[in-house]
Coordinates of C-alpha atoms and ligand atoms in Angstrom, one line a residue:
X1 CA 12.5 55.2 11.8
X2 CA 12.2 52.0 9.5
X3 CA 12.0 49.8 12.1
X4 CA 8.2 51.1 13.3
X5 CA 7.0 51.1 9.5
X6 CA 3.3 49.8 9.3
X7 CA 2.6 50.2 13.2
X8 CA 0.6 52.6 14.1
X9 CA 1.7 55.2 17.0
X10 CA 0.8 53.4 20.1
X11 CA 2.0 50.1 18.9
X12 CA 5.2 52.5 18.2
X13 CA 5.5 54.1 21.4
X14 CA 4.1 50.7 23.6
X15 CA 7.1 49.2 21.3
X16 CA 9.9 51.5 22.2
X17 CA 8.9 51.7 25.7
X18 CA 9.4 48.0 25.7
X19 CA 12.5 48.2 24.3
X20 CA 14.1 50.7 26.7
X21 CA 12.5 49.1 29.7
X22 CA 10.6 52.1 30.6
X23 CA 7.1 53.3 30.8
X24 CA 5.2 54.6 28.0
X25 CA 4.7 58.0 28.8
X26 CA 8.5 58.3 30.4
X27 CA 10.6 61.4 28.7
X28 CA 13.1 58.4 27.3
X29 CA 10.7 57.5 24.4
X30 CA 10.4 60.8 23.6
X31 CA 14.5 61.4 23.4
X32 CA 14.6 57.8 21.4
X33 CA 11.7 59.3 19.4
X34 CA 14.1 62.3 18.6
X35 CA 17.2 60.3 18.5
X36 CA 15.9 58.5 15.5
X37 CA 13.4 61.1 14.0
X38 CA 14.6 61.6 10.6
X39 CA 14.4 65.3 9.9
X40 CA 15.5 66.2 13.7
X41 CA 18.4 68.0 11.7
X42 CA 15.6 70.7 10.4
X43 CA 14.7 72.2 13.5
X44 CA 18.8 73.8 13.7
X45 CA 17.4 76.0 10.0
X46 CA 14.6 77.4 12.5
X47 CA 14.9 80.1 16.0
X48 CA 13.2 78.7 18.5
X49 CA 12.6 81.2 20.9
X50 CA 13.8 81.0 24.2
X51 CA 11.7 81.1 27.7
X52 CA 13.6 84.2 29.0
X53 CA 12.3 85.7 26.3
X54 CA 8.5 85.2 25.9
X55 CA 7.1 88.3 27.3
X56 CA 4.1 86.1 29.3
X57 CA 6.6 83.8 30.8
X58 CA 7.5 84.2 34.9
X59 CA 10.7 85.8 36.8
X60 CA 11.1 82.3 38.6
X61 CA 10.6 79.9 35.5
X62 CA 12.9 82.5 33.5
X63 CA 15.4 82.1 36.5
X64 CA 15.6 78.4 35.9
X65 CA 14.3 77.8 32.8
X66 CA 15.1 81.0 30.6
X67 CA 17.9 80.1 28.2
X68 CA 15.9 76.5 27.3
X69 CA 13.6 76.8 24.5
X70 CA 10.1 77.1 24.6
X71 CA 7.5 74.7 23.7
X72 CA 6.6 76.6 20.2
X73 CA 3.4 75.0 19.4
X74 CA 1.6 77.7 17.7
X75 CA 3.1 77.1 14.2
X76 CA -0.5 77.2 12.9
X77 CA -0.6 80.3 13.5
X78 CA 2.8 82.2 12.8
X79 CA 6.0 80.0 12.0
X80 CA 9.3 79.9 13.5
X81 CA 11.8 82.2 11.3
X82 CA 14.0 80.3 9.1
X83 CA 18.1 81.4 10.1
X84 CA 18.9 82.2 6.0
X85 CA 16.2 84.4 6.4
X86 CA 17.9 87.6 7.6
X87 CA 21.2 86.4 5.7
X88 CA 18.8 87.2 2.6
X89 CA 16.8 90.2 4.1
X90 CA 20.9 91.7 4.6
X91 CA 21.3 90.7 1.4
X92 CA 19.0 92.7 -0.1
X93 CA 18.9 95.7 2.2
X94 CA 22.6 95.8 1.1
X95 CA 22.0 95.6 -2.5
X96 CA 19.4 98.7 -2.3
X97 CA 22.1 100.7 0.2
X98 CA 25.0 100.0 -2.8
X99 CA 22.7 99.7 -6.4
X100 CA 19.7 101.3 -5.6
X101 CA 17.2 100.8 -8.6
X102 CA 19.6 98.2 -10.2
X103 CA 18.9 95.5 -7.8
X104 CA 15.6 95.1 -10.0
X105 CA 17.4 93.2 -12.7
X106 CA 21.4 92.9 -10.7
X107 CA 22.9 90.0 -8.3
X108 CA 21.5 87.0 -7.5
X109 CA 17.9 87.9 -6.7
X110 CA 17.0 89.8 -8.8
X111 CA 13.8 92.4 -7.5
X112 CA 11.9 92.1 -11.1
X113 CA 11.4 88.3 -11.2
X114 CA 12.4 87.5 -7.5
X115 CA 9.0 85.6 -6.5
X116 CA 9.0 83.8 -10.0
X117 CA 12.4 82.2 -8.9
X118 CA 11.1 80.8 -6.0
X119 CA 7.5 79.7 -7.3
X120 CA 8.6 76.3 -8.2
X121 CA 9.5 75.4 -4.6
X122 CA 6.3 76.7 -3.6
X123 CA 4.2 74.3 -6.3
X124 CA 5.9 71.6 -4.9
X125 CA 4.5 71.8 -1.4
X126 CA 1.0 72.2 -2.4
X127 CA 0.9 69.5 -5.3
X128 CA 0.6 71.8 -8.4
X129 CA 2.9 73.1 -11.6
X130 CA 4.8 75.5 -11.4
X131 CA 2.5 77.7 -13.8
X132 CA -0.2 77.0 -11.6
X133 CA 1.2 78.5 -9.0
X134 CA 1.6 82.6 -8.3
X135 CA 2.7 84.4 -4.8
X136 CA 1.9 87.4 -4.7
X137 CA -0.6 89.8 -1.9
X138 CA -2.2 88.7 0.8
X139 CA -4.3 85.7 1.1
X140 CA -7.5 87.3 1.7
X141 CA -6.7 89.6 -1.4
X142 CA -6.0 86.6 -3.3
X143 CA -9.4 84.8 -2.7
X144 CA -11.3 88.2 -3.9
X145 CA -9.3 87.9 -7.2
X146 CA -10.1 84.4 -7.5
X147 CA -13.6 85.1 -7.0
X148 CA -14.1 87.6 -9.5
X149 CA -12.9 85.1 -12.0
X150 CA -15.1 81.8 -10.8
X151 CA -18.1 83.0 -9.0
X152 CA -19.8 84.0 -12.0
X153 CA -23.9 83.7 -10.7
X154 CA -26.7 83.5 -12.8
X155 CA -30.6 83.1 -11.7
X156 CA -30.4 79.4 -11.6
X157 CA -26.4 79.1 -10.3
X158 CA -26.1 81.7 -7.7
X159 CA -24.8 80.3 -4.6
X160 CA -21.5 79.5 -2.8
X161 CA -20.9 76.4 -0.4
X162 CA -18.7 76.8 2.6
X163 CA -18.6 75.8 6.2
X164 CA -21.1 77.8 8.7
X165 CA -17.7 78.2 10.9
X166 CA -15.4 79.1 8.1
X167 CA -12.4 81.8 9.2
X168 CA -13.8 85.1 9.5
X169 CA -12.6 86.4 6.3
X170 CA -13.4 83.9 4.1
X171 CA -16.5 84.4 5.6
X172 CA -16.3 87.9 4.9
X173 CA -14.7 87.9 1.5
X174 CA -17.5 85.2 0.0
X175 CA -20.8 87.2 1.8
X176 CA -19.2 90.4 0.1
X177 CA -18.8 88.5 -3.3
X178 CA -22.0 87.9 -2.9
X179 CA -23.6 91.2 -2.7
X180 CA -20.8 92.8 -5.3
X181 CA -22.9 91.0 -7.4
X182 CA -26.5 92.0 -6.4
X183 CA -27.3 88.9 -5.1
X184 CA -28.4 88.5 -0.9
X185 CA -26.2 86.3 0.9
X186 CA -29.0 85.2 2.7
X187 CA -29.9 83.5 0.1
X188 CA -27.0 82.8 -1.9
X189 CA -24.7 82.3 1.2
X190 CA -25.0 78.0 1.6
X191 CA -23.6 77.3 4.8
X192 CA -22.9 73.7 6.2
X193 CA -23.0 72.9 10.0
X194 CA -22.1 69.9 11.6
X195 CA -24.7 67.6 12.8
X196 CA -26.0 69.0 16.6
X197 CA -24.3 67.6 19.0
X198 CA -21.0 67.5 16.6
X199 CA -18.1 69.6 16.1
X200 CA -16.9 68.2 12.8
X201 CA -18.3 68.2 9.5
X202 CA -18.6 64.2 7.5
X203 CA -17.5 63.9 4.4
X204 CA -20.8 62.3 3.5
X205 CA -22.6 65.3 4.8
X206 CA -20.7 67.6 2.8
X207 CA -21.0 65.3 -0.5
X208 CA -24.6 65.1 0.0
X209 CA -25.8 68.8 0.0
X210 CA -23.2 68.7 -3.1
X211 CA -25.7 66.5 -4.6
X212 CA -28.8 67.8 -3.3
X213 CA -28.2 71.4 -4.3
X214 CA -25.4 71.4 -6.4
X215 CA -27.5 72.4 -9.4
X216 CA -27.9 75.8 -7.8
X217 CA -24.1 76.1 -6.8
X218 CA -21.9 78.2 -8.6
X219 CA -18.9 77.9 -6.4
X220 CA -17.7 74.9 -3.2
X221 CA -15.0 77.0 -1.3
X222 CA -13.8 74.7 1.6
X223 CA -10.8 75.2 3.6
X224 CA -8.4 72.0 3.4
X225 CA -7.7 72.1 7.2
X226 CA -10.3 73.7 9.2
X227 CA -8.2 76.7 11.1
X228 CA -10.3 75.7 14.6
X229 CA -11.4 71.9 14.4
X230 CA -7.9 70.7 12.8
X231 CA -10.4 68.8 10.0
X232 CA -8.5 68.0 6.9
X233 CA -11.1 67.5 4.4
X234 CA -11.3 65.2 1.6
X235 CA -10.4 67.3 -0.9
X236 CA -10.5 64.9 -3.5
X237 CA -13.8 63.9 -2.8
X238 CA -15.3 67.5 -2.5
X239 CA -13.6 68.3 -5.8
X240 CA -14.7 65.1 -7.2
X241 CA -18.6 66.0 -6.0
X242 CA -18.6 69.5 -6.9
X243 CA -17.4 68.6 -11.0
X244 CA -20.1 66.5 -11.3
X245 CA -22.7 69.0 -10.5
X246 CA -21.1 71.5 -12.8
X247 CA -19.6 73.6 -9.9
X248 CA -16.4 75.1 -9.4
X249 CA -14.3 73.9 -6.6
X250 CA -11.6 75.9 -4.8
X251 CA -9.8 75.6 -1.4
X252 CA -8.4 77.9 1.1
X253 CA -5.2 75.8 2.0
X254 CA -3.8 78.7 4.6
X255 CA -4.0 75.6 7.5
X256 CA -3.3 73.0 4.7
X257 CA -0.4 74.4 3.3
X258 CA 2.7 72.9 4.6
X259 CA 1.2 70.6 7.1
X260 CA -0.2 68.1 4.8
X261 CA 0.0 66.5 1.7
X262 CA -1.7 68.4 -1.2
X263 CA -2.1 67.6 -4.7
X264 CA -4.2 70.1 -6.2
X265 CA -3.2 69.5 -9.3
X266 CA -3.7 65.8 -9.5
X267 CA -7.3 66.2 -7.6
X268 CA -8.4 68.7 -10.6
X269 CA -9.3 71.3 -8.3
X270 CA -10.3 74.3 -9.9
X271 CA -8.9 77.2 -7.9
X272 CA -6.6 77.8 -3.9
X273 CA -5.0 80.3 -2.3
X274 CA -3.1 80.2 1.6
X275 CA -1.0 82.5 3.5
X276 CA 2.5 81.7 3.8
X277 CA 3.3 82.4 7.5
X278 CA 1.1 79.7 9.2
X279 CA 2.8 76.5 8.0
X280 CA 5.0 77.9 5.5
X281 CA 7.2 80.2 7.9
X282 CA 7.4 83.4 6.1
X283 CA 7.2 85.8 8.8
X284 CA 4.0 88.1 9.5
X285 CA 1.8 89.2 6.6
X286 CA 4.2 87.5 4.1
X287 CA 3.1 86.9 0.4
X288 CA 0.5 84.5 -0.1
X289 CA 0.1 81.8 -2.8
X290 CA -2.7 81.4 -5.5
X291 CA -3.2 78.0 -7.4
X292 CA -5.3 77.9 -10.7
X293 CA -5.5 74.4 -12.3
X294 CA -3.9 74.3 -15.8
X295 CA -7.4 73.2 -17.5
X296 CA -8.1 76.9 -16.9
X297 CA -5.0 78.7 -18.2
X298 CA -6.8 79.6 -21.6
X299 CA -10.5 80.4 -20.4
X300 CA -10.0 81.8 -16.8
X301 CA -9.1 85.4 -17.0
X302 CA -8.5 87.8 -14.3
X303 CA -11.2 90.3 -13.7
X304 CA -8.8 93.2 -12.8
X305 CA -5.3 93.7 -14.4
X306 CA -2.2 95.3 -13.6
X307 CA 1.4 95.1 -15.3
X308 CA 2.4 92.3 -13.5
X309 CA 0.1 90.6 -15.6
X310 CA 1.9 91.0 -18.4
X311 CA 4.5 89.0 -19.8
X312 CA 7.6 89.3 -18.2
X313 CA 9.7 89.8 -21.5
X314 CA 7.5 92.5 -22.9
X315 CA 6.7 93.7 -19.5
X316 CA 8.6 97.1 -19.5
X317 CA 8.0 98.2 -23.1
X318 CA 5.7 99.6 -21.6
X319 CA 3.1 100.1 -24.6
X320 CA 0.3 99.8 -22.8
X321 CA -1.3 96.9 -25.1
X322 CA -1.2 94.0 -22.4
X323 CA 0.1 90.6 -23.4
X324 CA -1.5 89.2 -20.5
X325 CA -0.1 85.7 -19.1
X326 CA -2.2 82.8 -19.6
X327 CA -3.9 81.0 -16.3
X328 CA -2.9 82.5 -12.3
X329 CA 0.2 84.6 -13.9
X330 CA -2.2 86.6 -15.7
X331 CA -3.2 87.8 -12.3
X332 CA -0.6 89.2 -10.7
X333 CA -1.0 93.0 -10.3
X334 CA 2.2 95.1 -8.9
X335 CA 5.2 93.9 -8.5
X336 CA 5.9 91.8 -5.1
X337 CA 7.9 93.3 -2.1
X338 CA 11.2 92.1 -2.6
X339 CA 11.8 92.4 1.5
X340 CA 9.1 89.7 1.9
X341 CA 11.0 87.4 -0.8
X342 CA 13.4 87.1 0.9
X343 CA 12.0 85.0 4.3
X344 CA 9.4 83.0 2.1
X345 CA 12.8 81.7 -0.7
X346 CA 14.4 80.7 2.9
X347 CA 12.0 78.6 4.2
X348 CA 11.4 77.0 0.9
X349 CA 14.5 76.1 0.6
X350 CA 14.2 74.0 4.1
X351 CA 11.0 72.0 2.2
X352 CA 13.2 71.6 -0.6
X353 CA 15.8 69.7 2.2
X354 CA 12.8 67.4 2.7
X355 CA 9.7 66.7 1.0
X356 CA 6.1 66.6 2.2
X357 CA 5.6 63.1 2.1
X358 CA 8.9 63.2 4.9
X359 CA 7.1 65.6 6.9
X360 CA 3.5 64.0 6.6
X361 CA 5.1 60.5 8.3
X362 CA 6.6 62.3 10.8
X363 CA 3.7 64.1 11.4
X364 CA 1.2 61.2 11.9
X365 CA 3.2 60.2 14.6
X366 CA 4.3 63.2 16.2
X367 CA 0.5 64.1 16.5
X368 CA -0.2 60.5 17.5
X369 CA 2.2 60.9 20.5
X370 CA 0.7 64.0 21.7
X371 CA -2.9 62.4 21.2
X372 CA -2.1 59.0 23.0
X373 CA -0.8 61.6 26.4
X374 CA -3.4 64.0 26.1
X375 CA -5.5 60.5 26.1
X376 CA -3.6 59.1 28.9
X377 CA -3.6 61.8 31.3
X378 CA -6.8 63.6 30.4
X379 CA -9.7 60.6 29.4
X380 CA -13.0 61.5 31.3
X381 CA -13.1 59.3 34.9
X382 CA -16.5 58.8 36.1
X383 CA -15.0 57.7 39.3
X384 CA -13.4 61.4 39.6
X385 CA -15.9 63.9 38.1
X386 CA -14.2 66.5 39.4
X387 CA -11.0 65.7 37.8
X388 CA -10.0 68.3 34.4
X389 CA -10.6 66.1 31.2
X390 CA -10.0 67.2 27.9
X391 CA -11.9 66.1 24.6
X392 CA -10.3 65.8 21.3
X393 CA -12.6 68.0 19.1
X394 CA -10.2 66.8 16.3
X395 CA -11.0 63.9 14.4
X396 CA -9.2 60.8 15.9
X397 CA -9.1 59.7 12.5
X398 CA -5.3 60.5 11.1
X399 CA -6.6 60.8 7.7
X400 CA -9.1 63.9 8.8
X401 CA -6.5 66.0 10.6
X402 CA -2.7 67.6 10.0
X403 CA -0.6 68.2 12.9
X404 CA -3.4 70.5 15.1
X405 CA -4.8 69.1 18.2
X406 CA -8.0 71.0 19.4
X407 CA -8.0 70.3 22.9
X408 CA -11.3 71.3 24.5
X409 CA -11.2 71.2 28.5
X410 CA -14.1 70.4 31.3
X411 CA -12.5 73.8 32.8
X412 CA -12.4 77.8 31.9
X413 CA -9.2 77.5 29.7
X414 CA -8.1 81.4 30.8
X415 CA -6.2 80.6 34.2
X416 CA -4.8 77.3 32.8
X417 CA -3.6 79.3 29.7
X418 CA -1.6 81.5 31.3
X419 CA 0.3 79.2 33.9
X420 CA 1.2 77.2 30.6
X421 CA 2.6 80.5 29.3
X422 CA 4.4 81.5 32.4
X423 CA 5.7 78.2 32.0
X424 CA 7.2 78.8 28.5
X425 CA 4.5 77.4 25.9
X426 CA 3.6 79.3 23.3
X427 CA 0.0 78.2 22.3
X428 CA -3.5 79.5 20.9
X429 CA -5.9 79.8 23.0
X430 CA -10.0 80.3 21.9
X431 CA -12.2 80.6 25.2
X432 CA -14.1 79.1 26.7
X433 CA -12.5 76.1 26.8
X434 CA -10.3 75.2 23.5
X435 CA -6.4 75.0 23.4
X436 CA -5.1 74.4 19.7
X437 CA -1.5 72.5 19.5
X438 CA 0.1 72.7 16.5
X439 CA 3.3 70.4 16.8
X440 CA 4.8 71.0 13.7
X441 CA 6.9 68.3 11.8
X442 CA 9.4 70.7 10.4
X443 CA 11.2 72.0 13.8
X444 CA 8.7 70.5 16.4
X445 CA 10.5 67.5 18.7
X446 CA 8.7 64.6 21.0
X447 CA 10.7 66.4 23.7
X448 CA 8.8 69.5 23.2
X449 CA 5.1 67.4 23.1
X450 CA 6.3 65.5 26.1
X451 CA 7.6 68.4 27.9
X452 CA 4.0 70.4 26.8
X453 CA 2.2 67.7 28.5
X454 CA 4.2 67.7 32.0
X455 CA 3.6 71.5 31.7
X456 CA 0.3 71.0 31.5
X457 CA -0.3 68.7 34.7
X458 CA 1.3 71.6 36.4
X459 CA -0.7 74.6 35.0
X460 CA -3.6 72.9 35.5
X461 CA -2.4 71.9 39.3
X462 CA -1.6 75.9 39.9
X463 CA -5.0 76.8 38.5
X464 CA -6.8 74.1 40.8
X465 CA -5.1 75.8 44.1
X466 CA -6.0 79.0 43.4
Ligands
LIG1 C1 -4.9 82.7 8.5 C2 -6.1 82.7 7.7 C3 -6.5 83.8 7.0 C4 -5.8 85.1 7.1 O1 -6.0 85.9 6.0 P1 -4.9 87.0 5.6 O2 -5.5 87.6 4.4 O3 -3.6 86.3 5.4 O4 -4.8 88.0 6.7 C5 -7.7 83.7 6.2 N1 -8.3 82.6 6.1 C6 -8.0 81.4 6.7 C7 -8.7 80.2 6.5 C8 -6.9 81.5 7.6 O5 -6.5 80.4 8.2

């Protein structure tokens, strides 16, 4: 879409409304939005489901509606599956019917190395080197292992920094870190809130306590996109902060990951790990990534070890003297489920079609469409008080977010949730009041935001009658 380079995306969409004579929230600027969109032509790699068959959708809308596809828009949560991926799964399962144990070193994936094959697509979506970059266990696991390694507290250096509302297990994983190492994560535990009356965390904020208390801070452990604000830190700046006070600095990137552009490598961050089924498509529970930066590869060394750790050509001498793999590789502790290898190498190989500098443009506007409607439709009128409203708990600010929308309502989100699901949306939902839309650049169209929004005026309609 050269011809909307340098506007932003309601001088885009006031400009092709103009241009097609219509009004600016008409479904026509959507369709010319998808009709010149670029990377339209990834959405085919992708199944979208259909409305018939979403369990929560309605006999009626079924009856009309069933064989169109549903407004996916819950990509930050689970993915859509890439097509190759059961070509690859068949594969496999084919390989292990006909070779049995000789698929480990046989055909074209070969079970022994399968993940290392595939590794180099994966550092290219998060900005690293390939040697910086393992996949292997779950993400959760992964930040544990990390742990052990860079959350090393003394007396003076004891505590780890991370947002009060962090997910759960991160949460989890650092407060049990923690007490592994006899210290009391009430005291050790540093958590930052946003200021009251604010949902958000600044970047100042966050740099401050940095500087205020870094001396005493062993590890900063952000997430790059905050799973239920949509806040895309400044990861450069934290990392940036955190160096200067002699911390280490590591990310979860699970809601970062293939939404937005990463470099870890260029912003010297110290450690990362994120799931691969959010952003990255991989299909429930698929293997996660782990990112140590290259400074490390020498002094970093894993605090448990299996033979995956070893190096790959001496591997299965099996001598039992380990040769252990310099930086994240030395890490790796069984060998990685071949069956999950096989969905993560296909939707790698869509990035690969792309890039995520591609996807990021896209993005920016995609998300800036949905804004400017929810905007439109949904601003607070004091001259109607009774009238549903919606705030953007996301920052407005392109540069803070990725493609998630927090939407919070003036009305019990419940009722409204499940006429939009009747209706064929496929959404995540956290009461009270907050949707979270995810419109992902990789298979999500304008059509779909537009269509999420008409969808919306009804559900919310439906719920007012009831
Ligand atoms: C999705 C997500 C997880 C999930 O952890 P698993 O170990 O993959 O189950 C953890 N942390 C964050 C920030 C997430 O967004």
């Amino acid at each position: 879409m050269e011809q909307f380079e340098g506007l932003t995306p309601t001088e885009t969409l006031q400009r092709v409304s103009a241009s097609l004579g219509c009004s600016v929230t008409s479904a026509e600027v959507a369709a010319f939005l998808d009709k010149h969109d670029d990377l339209r032509h990834l959405r085919e790699r992708f199944h979208v489901p259909k409305i018939a068959d979403l369990p929560p959708s309605a006999a009626d809308v079924k009856q009309v509606h069933g064989a169109e596809e549903c407004m996916y828009l819950v990509g930050n949560s689970l993915g859509l599956q890439p097509k190759r991926a059961r070509t690859y799964l068949e594969e496999e399962l084919d390989m292990w019917a006909k070779a049995g144990v000789h698929g480990h070193t046989v055909g074209s994936r070969p079970w022994a190395w399968a993940e290392n094959k595939i590794e180099d697509m994966m550092a290219e979506v998060v900005g690293a080197e390939p040697e910086e970059v393992a996949l292997m266990n779950g993400l959760t696991v992964n930040l544990h292992l990390l742990l052990l390694s860079f959350y090393k507290p003394t007396a003076a250096r004891h505590k780890i920094l991370l947002e009060d509302k962090a997910f759960p297990s991160d949460h989890y994983a650092v407060e049990s870190q923690i007490r592994l190492r006899g210290f009391d994560p009430q005291e050790s535990m540093l958590l930052l809130s946003a200021r009251p009356g604010e949902e958000t965390l600044r970047t100042q904020d966050i740099l401050d306590v940095i500087e205020k208390e870094g001396d005493s801070i062993a590890v900063v452990m952000f997430s790059g996109v905050q799973y239920y604000t949509g806040q895309l830190f400044n990861m450069a700046a934290i990392t940036e902060a955190g160096h200067k006070k002699g911390c280490y600095v590591g990310f979860d990137c699970a809601h970062a990951a293939g939404n937005v552009e990463l470099k870890l490598h260029a912003w010297g961050v110290d450690f990362a790990c994120w799931c691969s089924y959010k952003y990255i498509n991989s299909g429930a529970g698929g293997i996660a990534g782990a990112f140590i930066h290259k400074k490390h590869k020498d002094t970093i060394k894993p605090a448990l070890t299996g033979w995956w750790g070893h190096d790959l050509n001496t591997r299965f001498q099996m001598n039992n003297v380990m040769d252990l793999q310099p930086g994240i590789s030395g890490f790796r502790l069984s060998n990685q489920p071949i069956l999950l290898v096989c969905p993560l190498q296909a939707s790698l190989e869509v990035f690969k079609m792309t890039s995520m500098q591609a996807l990021r443009k896209k993005s920016l506007l995609l998300t800036g469409y949905l804004e400017f409607l929810i905007r439109h439709y949904y601003t607070k009128d004091p001259g109607r008080p009774q009238k549903p409203h919606v705030r953007i708990i996301t920052p407005s600010d392109p540069e803070q977010r990725g493609c998630q929308l927090s939407l919070s309502f003036s009305v019990p989100i419940r009722e409204v949730f499940d006429e939009l699901e009747r209706r064929g949306v496929a959404c995540d939902m956290r009461e009270p009041s907050v949707l979270r839309i995810a419109p992902v650049p990789m298979y999500n169209s304008f059509t779909d935001v537009h269509r999420f929004v008409e969808t919306l005026g009804a559900a919310l309609t439906a719920t007012s009658q009831k």
